[in-house]
Amino acid sequence: MTRLQTNDICHISKGLGIYNQELLMKTGRTLLGVACHAYGREEIKIRQQLEAFSIHVVPVTAGEGIITEFSETVSAILGFLGFNSRVSAASDTSGIAQAFVSNADAIMMSDDNTFVGLNLNNRSVADNSEATGRVFAAALDLMAKGLKDKAVLVQGCGPVGESAARTLLSFGARVALYDIDAQVALCLKNKLAACPGGHKTVVETHLNSALASNGYLVEATPSADTIKDGLISDHLLVAAPGVPLGVSEKGCQVLGNRLLHDKLELGVAAMAICLMGG
Ligand code: 2YH
């Protein structure tokens, strides 16, 4: 998992309005709407419950320590959506205790490996990798105006790619898997066999031909420049949860509104909707 850096996130809080407009243009839904689509929730009902749902973001000093603006940015995203959110005054154990004492509904916190939301009322856990894969697949479904029977390549078969693949199958997509380590892709194919439609999942071993035969891509790798500019066809739609982004600057220009990428917004929004249960 890539560790975020302040440079990755310091612009997010101020840019949420513009980000939301761009997302609306690309998907037809706002940040809240895309997250609701990911969990099959009705946006209008969620809107009625948001303000009363309090989420404390607890800074974590373990491992490589605090990332300046990480907690503030997570809280800003939640506040933008309408949640009652705040960054805990204290970090770590004290921050968790404060959240309990103040009757918070949920906590969000991340160390170097795991970013979770914890619902303090019903004990449910929202995992950032699962939520991120799911919400980017849902966004691609919206960009594509439905993925049923469409061929989608999932590039990168770690936890984010796995969650994306499961979600794509639930939308009725035909899923192809590619990983730099073919064994990892094969292992995921075997796991997906139990999902409805999962037995039709295929493993691609050559990225070039895989990109030529799939018109839709979820780029879920933790590496830059995984997609050569020449492989970007004029109809390819890309949802890219991977950090860093696997598409070059030139590739981004070519794709324009056919590319969706962010480093935190959709994943946090999806975690929050997941925490609200349903
Ligand atoms: O960067 C990370 C993780 N690799 C997960 C990122 C989500 N995809 N975590 C942030 C660590 C934050 C730090 N402990 C803090 O400021 O609380």
Short mmCIF file of C-alpha atoms and ligand atoms in Angstrom, two decimals:
data_model
loop_
_atom_site.label_atom_id
_atom_site.label_comp_id
_atom_site.label_asym_id
_atom_site.label_seq_id
_atom_site.Cartn_x
_atom_site.Cartn_y
_atom_site.Cartn_z
CA MET A 1 0.00 0.00 0.00
CA THR A 2 1.30 3.42 -0.92
CA ARG A 3 1.87 5.80 1.98
CA LEU A 4 0.27 9.12 1.16
CA GLN A 5 2.37 12.28 1.43
CA THR A 6 1.29 15.78 2.39
CA ASN A 7 1.93 16.84 -1.23
CA ASP A 8 -0.64 14.29 -2.41
CA ILE A 9 -3.41 15.67 -0.23
CA CYS A 10 -2.72 19.31 0.75
CA HIS A 11 -4.84 20.72 -2.11
CA ILE A 12 -7.86 18.47 -1.49
CA SER A 13 -9.78 20.44 1.19
CA LYS A 14 -9.87 23.69 -0.77
CA GLY A 15 -10.61 21.95 -4.07
CA LEU A 16 -13.63 19.88 -2.97
CA GLY A 17 -16.17 22.11 -4.73
CA ILE A 18 -14.37 21.91 -8.07
CA TYR A 19 -13.67 18.20 -7.58
CA ASN A 20 -17.38 17.60 -6.99
CA GLN A 21 -18.32 19.49 -10.18
CA GLU A 22 -15.82 17.47 -12.22
CA LEU A 23 -17.12 14.23 -10.77
CA LEU A 24 -20.67 15.29 -11.63
CA MET A 25 -19.60 16.01 -15.21
CA LYS A 26 -17.84 12.64 -15.58
CA THR A 27 -20.31 10.37 -13.79
CA GLY A 28 -23.58 12.30 -13.55
CA ARG A 29 -23.42 12.03 -9.74
CA THR A 30 -21.75 14.02 -6.95
CA LEU A 31 -19.23 12.60 -4.46
CA LEU A 32 -22.08 11.59 -2.17
CA GLY A 33 -24.06 10.19 -5.10
CA VAL A 34 -21.20 8.01 -6.36
CA ALA A 35 -20.57 6.67 -2.83
CA CYS A 36 -24.28 5.89 -2.46
CA HIS A 37 -24.24 4.09 -5.83
CA ALA A 38 -21.34 1.95 -4.56
CA TYR A 39 -23.42 0.68 -1.65
CA GLY A 40 -26.81 0.66 -3.34
CA ARG A 41 -28.05 3.37 -0.96
CA GLU A 42 -30.65 6.00 -1.75
CA GLU A 43 -28.93 9.40 -1.69
CA ILE A 44 -32.05 11.21 -0.53
CA LYS A 45 -32.36 8.99 2.56
CA ILE A 46 -28.65 9.25 3.36
CA ARG A 47 -28.85 13.06 3.16
CA GLN A 48 -31.47 13.03 5.91
CA GLN A 49 -29.16 11.11 8.27
CA LEU A 50 -25.78 12.71 7.58
CA GLU A 51 -25.83 15.68 9.91
CA ALA A 52 -26.70 13.55 12.92
CA PHE A 53 -23.90 11.05 12.26
CA SER A 54 -20.72 12.15 14.03
CA ILE A 55 -17.32 10.91 12.90
CA HIS A 56 -14.08 11.62 14.78
CA VAL A 57 -10.87 11.35 12.81
CA VAL A 58 -8.10 10.19 15.15
CA PRO A 59 -4.48 10.99 14.18
CA VAL A 60 -2.16 7.98 14.57
CA THR A 61 1.52 8.40 15.46
CA ALA A 62 2.47 4.70 15.06
CA GLY A 63 4.92 3.60 12.37
CA GLU A 64 6.07 6.50 10.20
CA GLY A 65 3.84 8.82 12.18
CA ILE A 66 1.53 11.71 11.43
CA ILE A 67 1.11 12.90 7.84
CA THR A 68 0.58 16.64 8.01
CA GLU A 69 -3.01 17.42 6.93
CA PHE A 70 -4.09 13.78 6.60
CA SER A 71 -6.66 13.84 9.42
CA GLU A 72 -7.74 17.39 8.58
CA THR A 73 -8.30 16.39 4.95
CA VAL A 74 -10.30 13.28 5.85
CA SER A 75 -12.44 15.41 8.17
CA ALA A 76 -12.85 18.10 5.47
CA ILE A 77 -14.12 15.48 2.99
CA LEU A 78 -16.62 14.19 5.57
CA GLY A 79 -17.71 17.75 6.42
CA PHE A 80 -18.13 18.54 2.72
CA LEU A 81 -20.51 15.60 2.42
CA GLY A 82 -22.53 16.91 5.37
CA PHE A 83 -21.34 14.63 8.17
CA ASN A 84 -20.74 15.99 11.65
CA SER A 85 -16.99 15.47 11.55
CA ARG A 86 -13.97 16.65 13.51
CA VAL A 87 -10.34 15.80 14.09
CA SER A 88 -9.78 14.52 17.63
CA ALA A 89 -7.82 16.94 19.80
CA ALA A 90 -5.65 14.03 20.96
CA SER A 91 -4.01 11.31 18.90
CA ASP A 92 -3.89 7.53 19.31
CA THR A 93 -5.36 5.95 22.47
CA SER A 94 -6.50 9.28 23.98
CA GLY A 95 -8.20 10.25 20.73
CA ILE A 96 -10.10 6.97 20.64
CA ALA A 97 -11.13 7.39 24.30
CA GLN A 98 -12.35 10.95 23.58
CA ALA A 99 -14.48 9.71 20.70
CA PHE A 100 -16.16 7.16 22.99
CA VAL A 101 -16.65 9.69 25.81
CA SER A 102 -18.21 12.22 23.42
CA ASN A 103 -20.59 9.59 22.04
CA ALA A 104 -19.24 9.75 18.51
CA ASP A 105 -21.00 7.43 16.09
CA ALA A 106 -17.77 6.47 14.35
CA ILE A 107 -14.00 6.83 14.24
CA MET A 108 -11.71 6.97 11.22
CA MET A 109 -8.03 6.30 11.70
CA SER A 110 -5.06 5.05 9.71
CA ASP A 111 -1.60 3.69 10.41
CA ASP A 112 0.85 2.94 7.58
CA ASN A 113 -0.95 -0.23 6.50
CA THR A 114 -4.58 -0.01 7.44
CA PHE A 115 -7.08 2.82 7.13
CA VAL A 116 -10.39 2.00 8.74
CA GLY A 117 -13.67 3.43 9.86
CA LEU A 118 -15.18 1.94 13.01
CA ASN A 119 -18.87 2.31 13.76
CA LEU A 120 -19.08 2.61 17.56
CA ASN A 121 -22.80 1.78 17.66
CA ASN A 122 -22.97 -1.41 15.63
CA ARG A 123 -19.27 -2.45 15.57
CA SER A 124 -19.07 -2.53 11.76
CA VAL A 125 -15.70 -1.84 10.12
CA ALA A 126 -15.15 -0.02 6.83
CA ASP A 127 -11.80 -0.75 5.20
CA ASN A 128 -10.33 1.91 2.92
CA SER A 129 -8.98 -0.55 0.31
CA GLU A 130 -12.31 -2.36 0.05
CA ALA A 131 -14.26 0.90 -0.08
CA THR A 132 -11.91 2.45 -2.63
CA GLY A 133 -12.02 -0.49 -5.06
CA ARG A 134 -15.78 -0.64 -4.73
CA VAL A 135 -16.42 3.07 -5.23
CA PHE A 136 -14.13 3.39 -8.27
CA ALA A 137 -15.87 0.40 -9.88
CA ALA A 138 -19.20 2.09 -9.13
CA ALA A 139 -17.94 5.33 -10.67
CA LEU A 140 -16.89 3.45 -13.80
CA ASP A 141 -20.37 1.93 -13.97
CA LEU A 142 -21.80 5.45 -13.96
CA MET A 143 -19.28 6.72 -16.54
CA ALA A 144 -20.14 3.78 -18.80
CA LYS A 145 -23.90 4.26 -18.26
CA GLY A 146 -24.01 0.69 -17.02
CA LEU A 147 -21.36 -2.03 -17.23
CA LYS A 148 -23.67 -4.99 -17.73
CA ASP A 149 -22.08 -7.41 -20.26
CA LYS A 150 -19.22 -4.97 -20.91
CA ALA A 151 -15.59 -6.11 -20.83
CA VAL A 152 -13.64 -4.52 -17.98
CA LEU A 153 -9.97 -5.04 -17.24
CA VAL A 154 -8.82 -4.84 -13.62
CA GLN A 155 -5.11 -4.04 -13.58
CA GLY A 156 -3.53 -4.81 -10.20
CA CYS A 157 -5.05 -7.66 -8.18
CA GLY A 158 -4.31 -6.53 -4.61
CA PRO A 159 -7.06 -5.62 -2.12
CA VAL A 160 -8.28 -2.58 -4.11
CA GLY A 161 -8.36 -4.52 -7.39
CA GLU A 162 -10.11 -7.43 -5.71
CA SER A 163 -12.83 -5.22 -4.32
CA ALA A 164 -13.23 -3.50 -7.70
CA ALA A 165 -13.52 -6.88 -9.44
CA ARG A 166 -16.18 -8.11 -7.00
CA THR A 167 -18.17 -4.90 -7.51
CA LEU A 168 -17.83 -5.06 -11.30
CA LEU A 169 -19.21 -8.60 -11.23
CA SER A 170 -22.14 -7.40 -9.14
CA PHE A 171 -22.87 -4.87 -11.92
CA GLY A 172 -22.89 -7.74 -14.44
CA ALA A 173 -19.59 -6.83 -16.14
CA ARG A 174 -17.33 -9.36 -17.85
CA VAL A 175 -14.13 -9.11 -15.80
CA ALA A 176 -10.56 -9.69 -16.95
CA LEU A 177 -7.68 -9.62 -14.48
CA TYR A 178 -4.10 -8.55 -15.05
CA ASP A 179 -1.28 -8.40 -12.53
CA ILE A 180 2.45 -8.03 -13.05
CA ASP A 181 2.59 -11.32 -11.11
CA ALA A 182 0.32 -13.70 -13.07
CA GLN A 183 -0.01 -15.98 -9.99
CA VAL A 184 -1.66 -13.15 -8.06
CA ALA A 185 -4.20 -12.67 -10.87
CA LEU A 186 -4.84 -16.41 -11.01
CA CYS A 187 -5.34 -16.57 -7.25
CA LEU A 188 -7.94 -13.77 -7.47
CA LYS A 189 -9.68 -15.49 -10.39
CA ASN A 190 -10.07 -18.60 -8.20
CA LYS A 191 -11.46 -16.55 -5.32
CA LEU A 192 -13.98 -14.83 -7.62
CA ALA A 193 -15.29 -18.14 -8.97
CA ALA A 194 -17.74 -18.25 -6.04
CA CYS A 195 -19.31 -14.85 -6.98
CA PRO A 196 -22.29 -14.71 -9.35
CA GLY A 197 -20.77 -14.49 -12.86
CA GLY A 198 -17.31 -14.97 -11.39
CA HIS A 199 -16.63 -18.28 -13.15
CA LYS A 200 -16.38 -16.33 -16.43
CA THR A 201 -13.52 -14.15 -15.16
CA VAL A 202 -10.38 -14.46 -17.26
CA VAL A 203 -6.72 -13.82 -16.54
CA GLU A 204 -4.80 -11.73 -19.07
CA THR A 205 -1.05 -12.24 -19.26
CA HIS A 206 -0.21 -9.51 -21.80
CA LEU A 207 -1.23 -6.00 -20.90
CA ASN A 208 -1.09 -4.64 -24.46
CA SER A 209 -3.56 -7.14 -25.87
CA ALA A 210 -5.67 -6.92 -22.71
CA LEU A 211 -6.04 -3.16 -23.16
CA ALA A 212 -6.96 -3.68 -26.81
CA SER A 213 -9.76 -6.13 -26.00
CA ASN A 214 -11.31 -4.35 -22.97
CA GLY A 215 -12.92 -0.95 -23.41
CA TYR A 216 -13.01 -0.24 -19.67
CA LEU A 217 -10.18 -0.23 -17.16
CA VAL A 218 -9.80 -0.10 -13.40
CA GLU A 219 -6.16 0.81 -12.78
CA ALA A 220 -5.51 -0.41 -9.23
CA THR A 221 -1.73 -0.70 -9.13
CA PRO A 222 0.59 1.19 -6.74
CA SER A 223 2.91 2.19 -9.63
CA ALA A 224 3.35 5.13 -12.00
CA ASP A 225 3.29 4.84 -15.81
CA THR A 226 1.79 1.37 -15.99
CA ILE A 227 -0.12 2.27 -19.16
CA LYS A 228 1.91 3.30 -22.17
CA ASP A 229 0.43 6.35 -23.92
CA GLY A 230 0.19 4.45 -27.22
CA LEU A 231 -2.16 1.91 -25.66
CA ILE A 232 -4.84 4.46 -24.84
CA SER A 233 -7.56 3.97 -27.43
CA ASP A 234 -10.00 6.77 -28.24
CA HIS A 235 -12.89 5.05 -26.44
CA LEU A 236 -11.14 3.71 -23.30
CA LEU A 237 -12.76 4.72 -19.98
CA VAL A 238 -10.46 4.56 -16.95
CA ALA A 239 -11.22 4.58 -13.22
CA ALA A 240 -7.89 4.80 -11.43
CA PRO A 241 -7.79 4.34 -7.65
CA GLY A 242 -4.07 3.48 -7.72
CA VAL A 243 -1.58 5.86 -6.08
CA PRO A 244 0.56 7.02 -7.81
CA LEU A 245 -1.55 7.29 -10.95
CA GLY A 246 -0.49 4.77 -13.62
CA VAL A 247 -1.26 7.15 -16.50
CA SER A 248 1.32 9.70 -17.72
CA GLU A 249 0.57 13.45 -17.97
CA LYS A 250 0.17 13.08 -21.72
CA GLY A 251 -2.10 10.07 -21.20
CA CYS A 252 -4.22 12.16 -18.81
CA GLN A 253 -4.62 14.84 -21.49
CA VAL A 254 -5.61 12.26 -24.10
CA LEU A 255 -8.16 10.67 -21.77
CA GLY A 256 -9.58 13.97 -20.45
CA ASN A 257 -13.03 13.31 -18.98
CA ARG A 258 -12.65 9.59 -19.70
CA LEU A 259 -10.25 9.34 -16.71
CA LEU A 260 -11.30 9.37 -13.07
CA HIS A 261 -8.60 9.48 -10.41
CA ASP A 262 -8.25 10.82 -6.91
CA LYS A 263 -6.12 10.02 -3.89
CA LEU A 264 -8.60 10.16 -1.02
CA GLU A 265 -12.00 11.70 -1.76
CA LEU A 266 -13.99 8.76 -3.15
CA GLY A 267 -12.48 6.23 -0.75
CA VAL A 268 -13.32 8.32 2.32
CA ALA A 269 -16.83 9.07 1.06
CA ALA A 270 -17.42 5.36 0.44
CA MET A 271 -16.10 4.41 3.91
CA ALA A 272 -18.53 6.86 5.49
CA ILE A 273 -21.53 5.48 3.56
CA CYS A 274 -20.44 1.95 4.43
CA LEU A 275 -20.28 2.92 8.13
CA MET A 276 -23.84 4.21 8.08
CA GLY A 277 -25.02 0.69 7.37
CA GLY A 278 -28.35 0.19 5.82
O1 2YH B 1 -1.13 6.58 3.79
C1 2YH B 1 -1.71 5.84 4.56
C2 2YH B 1 -2.03 4.43 4.19
N1 2YH B 1 -1.04 3.91 3.31
C3 2YH B 1 -3.46 4.33 3.63
C4 2YH B 1 -3.88 5.37 2.65
C5 2YH B 1 -5.24 5.20 2.07
N2 2YH B 1 -5.26 4.62 0.78
N3 2YH B 1 -2.13 6.14 5.76
C6 2YH B 1 -2.02 7.44 6.32
C7 2YH B 1 -1.33 7.44 7.66
C8 2YH B 1 -1.79 8.64 8.44
C9 2YH B 1 -1.06 8.93 9.73
N4 2YH B 1 -0.91 7.81 10.59
C10 2YH B 1 -1.83 10.04 10.41
O2 2YH B 1 -1.60 11.22 10.08
O3 2YH B 1 -2.69 9.74 11.25
#
